[in-house]
Structure formats: C-alpha cells, structure tokens
Amino acid sequence: MHKFQKGNKKAFEELYKRYSNRIYAYFMRLFNNDQQRAQDFTQDAFIKVIDKKLSFDTKRKFQPWLFTIATYMARTSFRDEKLTEDVSDHENKNPYQPDQDLSNIKSLVRNNLHVLSYAQKSVFILRIYHDLSVKEVADIMNCSEGTVKSRMYHATQNLASQIRQIEAHGVDTNKTHYGKGI
Amino acid sequence: MEKVFDQNENNLIELLESKDFSQLSPDESSYVLEHMSKEDYILRRSVIVETAQDNDTPSLPSSIDKAVFAYLEENDDTPIIPIWQSKGFAMMLSAAVAAILVWIILPFKDVEIIKGETKETTVYQTKIDTVFQEKLKLDTIVVEKPQIVYVSNTPKAPQNQMCTPIEIKQSNPSVAQSSQPAIDISNIDLSNKGSSAKSDNNSLVLSPVNP
C-alpha cells in the first residue's frame, strides 16, 4: 500500500489480486448471496481504496482497513434501506432454498445468515469466515471487544435456533421460508 | 450506542470458540449447563467449527477487474510533490548547507588573528606546526646463556685423616743448590776461540762458586 501511495500502480494490482475475492465473499455473505449487489459493492470498495489511498496509515495492516471500508459501505446501505437490526423482516421476505443440505451445517449456516441482524452477521462473518481476531473485528466495527463477543454469542444462538427449526420442519418448502436476498 | 453485554455471554462464547463439550473441565461444563443444554452447546460449537472450514469463496467476474483498473487509469491522482518538498532536494540542500558551514568555519579554526600596528592591517598566521614526539619504549629482553661450571677433580681426603704439612726450606738464591759444578768447564777447548775469549779467565767465571 505504501508503494501504491507513491504512485506504483502495480502495487495496487497486487493488492487487488490478493483481496478482491475476499471482499467479494464478504459482501456475498452480508447480502445473502446477492451476486450483483456484491459485485457492485466490491467495485465501489476498491474505487474508495484508490480515492482514499493517501488517508491510509502505512503503519497499520491493509486488510482491516479494507474491511472497515467495506463494512461502512454495507452499514450505510442497510441503514438506507431500513434493514438494520430487523431480523423478522428477512424471514418473511426471503424464499426458501431447496438445495439446503440438512446434514451439512456448513451449508445450513451459509444459507441462513439472513436470520442475523446486520451487526451480528458482520461480526460472525469477519470472525469465523475471515478469521480476524476479536480486537480486529472490534476496530472494524468501531465497538468494544465485549460487544463483539456478545454479538458472536447471539449470532451462534440465532443460527443454532434456525438450524433446529429447519431440522424440525424437514425440507418441506411449504412450511419454511428462508433463502437468499436481503 | 453500544448494547450492554453480559459477562456470561462473553465467557460462554470464549468456551464455544475454543473447546468441544468433551474438553470442558467439570467446572466449565457445570457453568455451561447453567446457561444452555449440552445439545445446544454441541450444536453451537459445530456451527462455529464447521463454518470456519467453509472456504468456498466465489470468484469476482473479470468485468469488475476491468472497471476498477480503468478507474485507476483515469483517476491517477497521485500528488506531484514539489521539488522543494522532496527528500532528494532536502538532502541536497542539507549537504550544501553543511559544505558552506565547513568552508566558513574550518579555515578560521586554527588561525590566530594578529592585528598589526596599523588598524588597517590584519595578518593571519597559522598556528599549525610539526611536533616531533619521542617515545622511549622500555621492554625486558631475556637472553639465555649457557653457563659452564668447572668441578675440581681433586679427591678430598677423608676428614678423619690428618695431613702432614710439608716443610719447604727457603733456599738462598745467591748460593748454588749444589757444590758440584753444573757444567764441567775444565775441559773447555779455547783453541778455536778468539783472543778475547782466551784472554778472559773463563775458568774463573765458570767455576763454581764456593759458598
């Protein structure tokens, strides 16, 4: 990033190669596998990196800074659409995905992240999928480490509850209404 | 505004992230069971563990790559740093200032200004001189020299034997040791000698001296 700040475009290309798919995956999970939206946000995130390169502190790591930009963009988007913190809205809007494998918790979690609030989802994705430390997540989310742990606790609680509910209802599409989208 | 979090939640999530239910100590398991069932713990633990192994990341379409790089080319707003703000210029300026200071200060450092008799005259005299310094360096040199010791071969008489001192009589040098003549001069033939020898009364000269 320091080289990119000096005007080295090759350095940016290297950063892009290294982090673009990670940011894309982050947005995909945040937006419940909405590809088009995730692509747009990924593109915008890297445009912000280009625009704000001089504001980056080279003493810090690049990845948390990039995730901070991405998280801020997503939070703004959720606020604009009044979708933040309202879990009940998602449950009724999102169609069920018939390809869910009930025996595979990995797949169940991936397809049911929408049951989490924005804050819980962001923390869970950063902590579990991207393997960031509690402190790094707290810095990105601009909150305390205790809050990160609390959100993680409720995220796992909600996901476990959702999985139990799916298992209880089986794969009957008429009884459950979960799926992708916001 | 951050939500108030429960310390129990923090403790439980730390256990959920780090240990299976079977790995919990008795105290930990009893603590966990106060807040959730064993099945709930196992399910939540598996949610964390199995999700962490989900490495399926989608690939970003190349159209996004092109759009980002096109934006980079169009908006290359890398600031042009003025030459007086660049590091190279600062270094050159520092070197020049240092050189000027050296040029100004150093020539006067070892020069004494002696004012002449008139006010207008100033004489510069350098104080630099050559100083010879002699150093006496002392050192110890060890020379090894073989020493010959002479040992007397004279056998020593046992102490219990008394030696008899030899009495030496002092002889009179003017008196002959013996009354007998050393050379028989009675038969000396003087016939072939000169008159001088013949006239000498050799017999008297060579005759033994009677004490």
CSV table of C-alpha atoms in Angstrom, one decimal:
chain,number,residue,atom,x,y,z
A,1,MET,CA,0.0,0.0,0.0
A,2,HIS,CA,2.9,2.3,0.7
A,3,LYS,CA,4.1,1.7,-2.9
A,4,PHE,CA,0.7,2.4,-4.2
A,5,GLN,CA,0.6,5.7,-2.3
A,6,LYS,CA,3.8,6.6,-4.1
A,7,GLY,CA,2.0,6.1,-7.4
A,8,ASN,CA,3.0,2.5,-8.1
A,9,LYS,CA,0.0,1.0,-10.0
A,10,LYS,CA,1.5,-2.5,-10.0
A,11,ALA,CA,1.3,-2.4,-6.2
A,12,PHE,CA,-2.5,-1.7,-6.5
A,13,GLU,CA,-2.9,-4.6,-8.9
A,14,GLU,CA,-1.2,-6.9,-6.4
A,15,LEU,CA,-3.5,-5.7,-3.6
A,16,TYR,CA,-6.5,-6.2,-5.8
A,17,LYS,CA,-5.5,-9.7,-6.7
A,18,ARG,CA,-4.9,-10.6,-3.1
A,19,TYR,CA,-8.0,-9.1,-1.6
A,20,SER,CA,-10.7,-8.7,-4.2
A,21,ASN,CA,-12.2,-12.2,-3.8
A,22,ARG,CA,-12.2,-11.9,0.0
A,23,ILE,CA,-14.1,-8.7,-0.2
A,24,TYR,CA,-16.5,-10.1,-2.7
A,25,ALA,CA,-17.1,-13.1,-0.5
A,26,TYR,CA,-17.7,-10.8,2.5
A,27,PHE,CA,-20.3,-8.8,0.5
A,28,MET,CA,-21.9,-12.0,-0.8
A,29,ARG,CA,-22.4,-13.3,2.7
A,30,LEU,CA,-23.5,-9.9,4.0
A,31,PHE,CA,-26.1,-9.6,1.2
A,32,ASN,CA,-27.2,-13.2,1.4
A,33,ASN,CA,-25.6,-14.4,-1.9
A,34,ASP,CA,-26.9,-11.5,-3.9
A,35,GLN,CA,-24.2,-11.6,-6.6
A,36,GLN,CA,-25.0,-8.4,-8.5
A,37,ARG,CA,-25.0,-6.4,-5.3
A,38,ALA,CA,-21.9,-8.0,-4.0
A,39,GLN,CA,-20.1,-7.2,-7.3
A,40,ASP,CA,-21.2,-3.6,-7.2
A,41,PHE,CA,-20.1,-3.1,-3.7
A,42,THR,CA,-16.7,-4.8,-4.3
A,43,GLN,CA,-16.1,-2.5,-7.2
A,44,ASP,CA,-17.0,0.5,-5.1
A,45,ALA,CA,-14.9,-0.6,-2.3
A,46,PHE,CA,-11.8,-0.7,-4.4
A,47,ILE,CA,-12.6,2.6,-6.0
A,48,LYS,CA,-12.7,4.0,-2.5
A,49,VAL,CA,-9.3,2.5,-1.9
A,50,ILE,CA,-8.0,4.3,-4.9
A,51,ASP,CA,-9.6,7.6,-3.9
A,52,LYS,CA,-8.6,7.4,-0.2
A,53,LYS,CA,-5.2,5.8,-0.6
A,54,LEU,CA,-3.4,8.8,1.0
A,55,SER,CA,-5.5,8.6,4.1
A,56,PHE,CA,-4.2,5.1,4.8
A,57,ASP,CA,-1.8,4.8,7.7
A,58,THR,CA,1.0,2.6,6.5
A,59,LYS,CA,1.8,1.5,10.0
A,60,ARG,CA,-1.5,-0.4,10.1
A,61,LYS,CA,-2.4,-3.6,8.2
A,62,PHE,CA,-4.2,-3.2,4.9
A,63,GLN,CA,-6.8,-6.0,5.3
A,64,PRO,CA,-8.6,-4.5,8.4
A,65,TRP,CA,-8.6,-1.1,6.7
A,66,LEU,CA,-10.2,-2.6,3.6
A,67,PHE,CA,-12.8,-4.5,5.7
A,68,THR,CA,-13.5,-1.2,7.6
A,69,ILE,CA,-14.3,0.5,4.3
A,70,ALA,CA,-16.5,-2.5,3.2
A,71,THR,CA,-18.3,-2.7,6.5
A,72,TYR,CA,-19.0,1.0,6.5
A,73,MET,CA,-20.4,0.8,3.0
A,74,ALA,CA,-22.6,-2.1,3.8
A,75,ARG,CA,-23.9,-0.5,7.0
A,76,THR,CA,-24.8,2.7,5.1
A,77,SER,CA,-26.6,0.6,2.6
A,78,PHE,CA,-28.6,-1.3,5.3
A,79,ARG,CA,-29.5,1.9,7.0
A,80,ASP,CA,-30.7,3.4,3.8
A,81,GLU,CA,-33.0,0.5,3.2
A,82,LYS,CA,-34.0,0.4,6.8
A,83,LEU,CA,-33.0,-3.2,7.1
A,84,THR,CA,-30.7,-3.0,10.0
A,85,GLU,CA,-31.3,-5.0,13.1
A,86,ASP,CA,-34.7,-6.2,11.9
A,87,VAL,CA,-34.5,-9.9,11.7
A,88,SER,CA,-38.2,-10.6,11.4
A,89,ASP,CA,-38.4,-8.8,8.0
A,90,HIS,CA,-35.9,-11.1,6.4
A,91,GLU,CA,-37.7,-14.3,7.4
A,92,ASN,CA,-40.8,-13.5,5.6
A,93,LYS,CA,-39.2,-11.9,2.5
A,94,ASN,CA,-36.7,-14.5,1.6
A,95,PRO,CA,-37.7,-17.6,-0.3
A,96,TYR,CA,-36.6,-21.0,0.8
A,97,GLN,CA,-33.6,-22.5,-1.0
A,98,PRO,CA,-34.4,-26.1,-1.8
A,99,ASP,CA,-30.7,-27.1,-2.2
A,100,GLN,CA,-30.1,-26.9,1.5
A,101,ASP,CA,-28.3,-30.0,2.9
A,102,LEU,CA,-29.7,-30.6,6.3
A,103,SER,CA,-26.8,-32.8,7.3
A,104,ASN,CA,-24.3,-30.2,6.4
A,105,ILE,CA,-24.1,-27.5,9.0
A,106,LYS,CA,-21.7,-25.5,6.8
A,107,SER,CA,-24.3,-25.3,4.1
A,108,LEU,CA,-27.1,-24.5,6.5
A,109,VAL,CA,-25.2,-21.6,8.1
A,110,ARG,CA,-24.2,-20.2,4.7
A,111,ASN,CA,-27.8,-20.2,3.5
A,112,ASN,CA,-29.3,-18.9,6.8
A,113,LEU,CA,-27.1,-16.0,7.6
A,114,HIS,CA,-30.1,-13.7,6.9
A,115,VAL,CA,-31.6,-14.6,10.3
A,116,LEU,CA,-28.9,-12.5,11.8
A,117,SER,CA,-29.0,-8.8,12.3
A,118,TYR,CA,-26.5,-6.7,10.3
A,119,ALA,CA,-24.3,-6.3,13.4
A,120,GLN,CA,-24.3,-10.0,14.3
A,121,LYS,CA,-23.8,-11.0,10.7
A,122,SER,CA,-20.8,-8.7,10.2
A,123,VAL,CA,-19.2,-9.9,13.4
A,124,PHE,CA,-19.8,-13.5,12.6
A,125,ILE,CA,-18.5,-13.3,9.0
A,126,LEU,CA,-15.4,-11.4,10.0
A,127,ARG,CA,-14.6,-13.6,13.0
A,128,ILE,CA,-15.4,-17.0,11.6
A,129,TYR,CA,-15.1,-16.8,7.8
A,130,HIS,CA,-12.3,-14.4,7.6
A,131,ASP,CA,-10.6,-15.5,10.8
A,132,LEU,CA,-10.0,-12.0,12.2
A,133,SER,CA,-9.2,-11.5,15.9
A,134,VAL,CA,-11.8,-10.1,18.3
A,135,LYS,CA,-9.7,-6.9,18.5
A,136,GLU,CA,-9.5,-6.5,14.7
A,137,VAL,CA,-13.3,-7.1,14.4
A,138,ALA,CA,-13.9,-4.5,17.2
A,139,ASP,CA,-11.7,-2.0,15.4
A,140,ILE,CA,-13.5,-2.6,12.1
A,141,MET,CA,-16.9,-2.4,13.7
A,142,ASN,CA,-15.9,0.5,15.9
A,143,CYS,CA,-17.1,-1.1,19.1
A,144,SER,CA,-15.6,-2.8,22.1
A,145,GLU,CA,-14.3,-6.4,22.2
A,146,GLY,CA,-17.0,-7.2,24.7
A,147,THR,CA,-19.6,-6.1,22.2
A,148,VAL,CA,-18.0,-8.3,19.6
A,149,LYS,CA,-18.2,-11.3,21.8
A,150,SER,CA,-21.7,-10.6,22.8
A,151,ARG,CA,-22.8,-10.3,19.1
A,152,MET,CA,-21.0,-13.6,18.4
A,153,TYR,CA,-22.8,-15.3,21.2
A,154,HIS,CA,-26.2,-14.1,19.9
A,155,ALA,CA,-25.2,-14.9,16.3
A,156,THR,CA,-24.4,-18.5,17.2
A,157,GLN,CA,-27.6,-18.7,19.3
A,158,ASN,CA,-29.8,-17.5,16.4
A,159,LEU,CA,-28.1,-19.8,13.9
A,160,ALA,CA,-28.4,-22.8,16.1
A,161,SER,CA,-32.1,-22.0,16.7
A,162,GLN,CA,-32.6,-21.6,13.0
A,163,ILE,CA,-31.0,-24.9,12.2
A,164,ARG,CA,-33.0,-26.6,14.9
A,165,GLN,CA,-36.1,-25.2,13.4
A,166,ILE,CA,-35.2,-26.4,9.9
A,167,GLU,CA,-34.4,-29.8,11.2
A,168,ALA,CA,-37.8,-29.9,12.9
A,169,HIS,CA,-39.7,-28.9,9.8
A,170,GLY,CA,-37.7,-31.1,7.4
A,171,VAL,CA,-37.3,-29.9,3.8
A,172,ASP,CA,-40.9,-29.1,3.4
A,173,THR,CA,-40.8,-25.9,1.3
A,174,ASN,CA,-44.3,-25.0,2.2
A,175,LYS,CA,-43.6,-24.7,5.9
A,176,THR,CA,-40.3,-22.8,5.8
A,177,HIS,CA,-39.5,-19.5,4.0
A,178,TYR,CA,-35.8,-18.9,4.2
A,179,GLY,CA,-33.3,-18.1,1.5
A,180,LYS,CA,-31.2,-15.6,-0.2
A,181,GLY,CA,-31.6,-11.9,-0.7
A,182,ILE,CA,-32.0,-9.1,1.8
B,1,MET,CA,-25.0,3.4,21.2
B,2,GLU,CA,-23.5,0.0,22.2
B,3,LYS,CA,-25.6,-2.5,23.8
B,4,VAL,CA,-24.8,-3.6,27.3
B,5,PHE,CA,-23.3,-7.0,27.1
B,6,ASP,CA,-23.5,-9.8,29.6
B,7,GLN,CA,-20.2,-11.2,31.0
B,8,ASN,CA,-21.7,-14.7,30.9
B,9,GLU,CA,-22.2,-14.3,27.2
B,10,ASN,CA,-18.5,-13.4,26.7
B,11,ASN,CA,-17.3,-16.3,28.8
B,12,LEU,CA,-19.6,-18.7,27.0
B,13,ILE,CA,-18.6,-17.6,23.5
B,14,GLU,CA,-14.9,-17.9,24.5
B,15,LEU,CA,-15.6,-21.5,25.5
B,16,LEU,CA,-17.6,-22.2,22.4
B,17,GLU,CA,-14.8,-20.9,20.2
B,18,SER,CA,-12.1,-22.8,21.9
B,19,LYS,CA,-13.4,-26.1,23.3
B,20,ASP,CA,-15.6,-29.0,22.5
B,21,PHE,CA,-18.1,-30.0,25.2
B,22,SER,CA,-15.9,-33.1,26.0
B,23,GLN,CA,-12.9,-30.9,26.5
B,24,LEU,CA,-14.5,-28.8,29.2
B,25,SER,CA,-13.4,-29.1,32.8
B,26,PRO,CA,-16.0,-30.1,35.4
B,27,ASP,CA,-16.3,-26.5,36.5
B,28,GLU,CA,-16.6,-25.3,32.9
B,29,SER,CA,-19.2,-27.9,32.0
B,30,SER,CA,-21.3,-27.1,35.0
B,31,TYR,CA,-21.0,-23.4,34.2
B,32,VAL,CA,-22.1,-24.1,30.6
B,33,LEU,CA,-25.0,-26.2,31.7
B,34,GLU,CA,-26.3,-23.4,33.9
B,35,HIS,CA,-26.9,-21.4,30.7
B,36,MET,CA,-27.6,-23.9,28.0
B,37,SER,CA,-28.1,-27.6,27.4
B,38,LYS,CA,-25.4,-29.9,26.3
B,39,GLU,CA,-27.0,-30.4,22.9
B,40,ASP,CA,-27.3,-26.7,22.4
B,41,TYR,CA,-23.6,-26.3,23.2
B,42,ILE,CA,-22.6,-29.0,20.8
B,43,LEU,CA,-24.7,-27.6,18.0
B,44,ARG,CA,-23.4,-24.1,18.5
B,45,ARG,CA,-19.8,-25.3,18.7
B,46,SER,CA,-20.3,-27.2,15.4
B,47,VAL,CA,-21.8,-24.1,13.8
B,48,ILE,CA,-18.5,-22.2,14.7
B,49,VAL,CA,-16.1,-25.1,13.8
B,50,GLU,CA,-17.7,-26.2,10.5
B,51,THR,CA,-18.3,-22.7,9.3
B,52,ALA,CA,-14.7,-21.8,9.9
B,53,GLN,CA,-13.8,-24.6,7.4
B,54,ASP,CA,-16.1,-23.2,4.7
B,55,ASN,CA,-13.5,-21.8,2.3
B,56,ASP,CA,-15.8,-21.7,-0.7
B,57,THR,CA,-15.2,-18.2,-2.0
B,58,PRO,CA,-16.7,-17.1,-5.2
B,59,SER,CA,-14.6,-15.6,-7.9
B,60,LEU,CA,-15.1,-12.0,-8.9
B,61,PRO,CA,-16.0,-11.6,-12.6
B,62,SER,CA,-13.3,-10.1,-14.8
B,63,SER,CA,-15.6,-7.2,-15.8
B,64,ILE,CA,-15.2,-5.8,-12.3
B,65,ASP,CA,-11.5,-6.1,-12.5
B,66,LYS,CA,-11.5,-4.1,-15.8
B,67,ALA,CA,-13.8,-1.5,-14.4
B,68,VAL,CA,-11.6,-1.0,-11.3
B,69,PHE,CA,-8.4,-0.8,-13.3
B,70,ALA,CA,-10.0,1.6,-15.8
B,71,TYR,CA,-11.0,3.8,-13.0
B,72,LEU,CA,-7.4,3.6,-11.7
B,73,GLU,CA,-6.0,4.8,-15.0
B,74,GLU,CA,-8.5,7.6,-15.3
B,75,ASN,CA,-8.1,8.9,-11.8
B,76,ASP,CA,-4.5,8.6,-11.1
B,77,ASP,CA,-4.4,11.5,-8.6
B,78,THR,CA,-1.0,10.7,-7.2
B,79,PRO,CA,0.0,14.1,-6.0
B,80,ILE,CA,3.0,15.7,-7.6
B,81,ILE,CA,5.3,16.6,-4.8
B,82,PRO,CA,7.0,20.0,-5.4
B,83,ILE,CA,10.7,19.7,-5.7
B,84,TRP,CA,11.4,21.6,-2.5
B,85,GLN,CA,9.3,19.1,-0.6
B,86,SER,CA,11.0,16.0,-2.0
B,87,LYS,CA,13.5,14.1,0.0
B,88,GLY,CA,16.2,14.3,-2.6
B,89,PHE,CA,16.0,18.1,-2.6
B,90,ALA,CA,16.1,18.2,1.2
B,91,MET,CA,19.3,16.0,1.2
B,92,MET,CA,21.0,18.1,-1.4
B,93,LEU,CA,20.1,21.3,0.5
B,94,SER,CA,21.4,19.8,3.7
B,95,ALA,CA,24.7,18.8,2.0
B,96,ALA,CA,25.1,22.3,0.5
B,97,VAL,CA,24.5,24.0,3.9
B,98,ALA,CA,27.0,21.7,5.5
B,99,ALA,CA,29.6,22.4,2.9
B,100,ILE,CA,29.1,26.1,3.3
B,101,LEU,CA,29.5,25.9,7.1
B,102,VAL,CA,32.6,23.8,6.7
B,103,TRP,CA,34.0,26.3,4.3
B,104,ILE,CA,33.2,29.2,6.6
B,105,ILE,CA,34.2,27.8,9.9
B,106,LEU,CA,37.1,25.5,9.3
B,107,PRO,CA,39.7,27.9,7.8
B,108,PHE,CA,39.4,30.2,10.9
B,109,LYS,CA,39.6,27.3,13.4
B,110,ASP,CA,43.4,27.2,13.5
B,111,VAL,CA,44.2,30.7,12.6
B,112,GLU,CA,45.2,33.4,15.0
B,113,ILE,CA,44.4,36.9,14.0
B,114,ILE,CA,47.2,39.2,14.9
B,115,LYS,CA,46.4,42.8,14.5
B,116,GLY,CA,49.2,44.9,13.1
B,117,GLU,CA,50.4,48.2,14.2
B,118,THR,CA,48.0,50.0,12.0
B,119,LYS,CA,44.3,49.4,12.2
B,120,GLU,CA,44.0,48.7,8.5
B,121,THR,CA,46.4,45.8,8.5
B,122,THR,CA,45.4,42.3,9.6
B,123,VAL,CA,47.9,39.5,9.5
B,124,TYR,CA,46.8,35.9,9.5
B,125,GLN,CA,49.3,33.5,10.9
B,126,THR,CA,48.7,29.8,11.0
B,127,LYS,CA,49.4,28.1,14.2
B,128,ILE,CA,49.9,24.7,12.7
B,129,ASP,CA,53.3,23.3,13.3
B,130,THR,CA,55.0,19.9,13.2
B,131,VAL,CA,55.7,18.4,16.6
B,132,PHE,CA,58.1,15.6,17.0
B,133,GLN,CA,57.3,13.3,19.8
B,134,GLU,CA,59.8,10.8,21.0
B,135,LYS,CA,58.7,7.9,23.0
B,136,LEU,CA,61.0,5.7,25.0
B,137,LYS,CA,59.7,2.3,24.9
B,138,LEU,CA,61.2,0.0,27.6
B,139,ASP,CA,61.0,-3.7,27.3
B,140,THR,CA,62.6,-6.6,29.1
B,141,ILE,CA,64.6,-9.0,26.9
B,142,VAL,CA,65.6,-12.3,28.4
B,143,VAL,CA,68.8,-13.8,27.0
B,144,GLU,CA,69.6,-17.3,27.9
B,145,LYS,CA,73.3,-18.1,28.1
B,146,PRO,CA,74.8,-21.5,28.9
B,147,GLN,CA,77.0,-21.4,31.9
B,148,ILE,CA,80.0,-23.7,32.2
B,149,VAL,CA,80.7,-24.9,35.7
B,150,TYR,CA,84.2,-26.3,36.4
B,151,VAL,CA,84.2,-29.0,39.0
B,152,SER,CA,87.5,-29.9,40.7
B,153,ASN,CA,88.7,-33.5,40.3
B,154,THR,CA,90.9,-33.4,43.3
B,155,PRO,CA,89.9,-36.2,45.6
B,156,LYS,CA,89.2,-35.0,49.0
B,157,ALA,CA,90.8,-36.8,51.8
B,158,PRO,CA,88.6,-38.1,54.4
B,159,GLN,CA,88.3,-35.8,57.3
B,160,ASN,CA,89.5,-38.3,59.8
B,161,GLN,CA,92.9,-38.5,58.2
B,162,MET,CA,95.3,-35.8,59.2
B,163,CYS,CA,97.5,-34.5,56.5
B,164,THR,CA,101.1,-33.8,57.4
B,165,PRO,CA,102.2,-30.4,56.2
B,166,ILE,CA,105.3,-30.4,54.0
B,167,GLU,CA,108.1,-28.3,55.3
B,168,ILE,CA,109.7,-26.3,52.5
B,169,LYS,CA,113.1,-24.8,53.2
B,170,GLN,CA,113.7,-21.4,51.8
B,171,SER,CA,116.8,-21.6,49.6
B,172,ASN,CA,119.3,-18.8,49.2
B,173,PRO,CA,119.2,-17.7,45.6
B,174,SER,CA,122.7,-16.4,45.8
B,175,VAL,CA,124.0,-19.8,46.8
B,176,ALA,CA,124.1,-22.7,44.4
B,177,GLN,CA,121.9,-25.7,45.1
B,178,SER,CA,124.8,-28.0,45.0
B,179,SER,CA,128.5,-27.7,45.3
B,180,GLN,CA,129.0,-29.6,42.2
B,181,PRO,CA,129.5,-27.5,39.0
B,182,ALA,CA,126.6,-27.7,36.5
B,183,ILE,CA,129.0,-27.8,33.6
B,184,ASP,CA,132.4,-29.3,33.6
B,185,ILE,CA,134.4,-26.3,32.3
B,186,SER,CA,137.8,-27.7,32.9
B,187,ASN,CA,138.0,-29.3,29.6
B,188,ILE,CA,136.7,-26.4,27.5
B,189,ASP,CA,138.7,-26.0,24.4
B,190,LEU,CA,139.6,-22.5,23.8
B,191,SER,CA,141.9,-23.1,20.9
B,192,ASN,CA,139.4,-22.2,18.2
B,193,LYS,CA,138.3,-19.1,20.1
B,194,GLY,CA,139.5,-15.6,19.7
B,195,SER,CA,142.0,-13.8,21.7
B,196,SER,CA,139.4,-12.1,23.6
B,197,ALA,CA,138.0,-15.4,24.9
B,198,LYS,CA,141.5,-16.7,25.5
B,199,SER,CA,142.4,-13.6,27.5
B,200,ASP,CA,139.3,-14.0,29.6
B,201,ASN,CA,139.8,-16.1,32.5
B,202,ASN,CA,136.8,-18.2,31.8
B,203,SER,CA,137.8,-20.8,34.2
B,204,LEU,CA,137.3,-18.3,36.9
B,205,VAL,CA,133.9,-17.1,35.5
B,206,LEU,CA,132.5,-20.5,35.0
B,207,SER,CA,134.0,-22.1,38.0
B,208,PRO,CA,131.6,-23.0,40.7
B,209,VAL,CA,131.2,-20.6,43.5
B,210,ASN,CA,132.2,-21.9,46.8
B,211,PRO,CA,129.8,-21.0,49.5
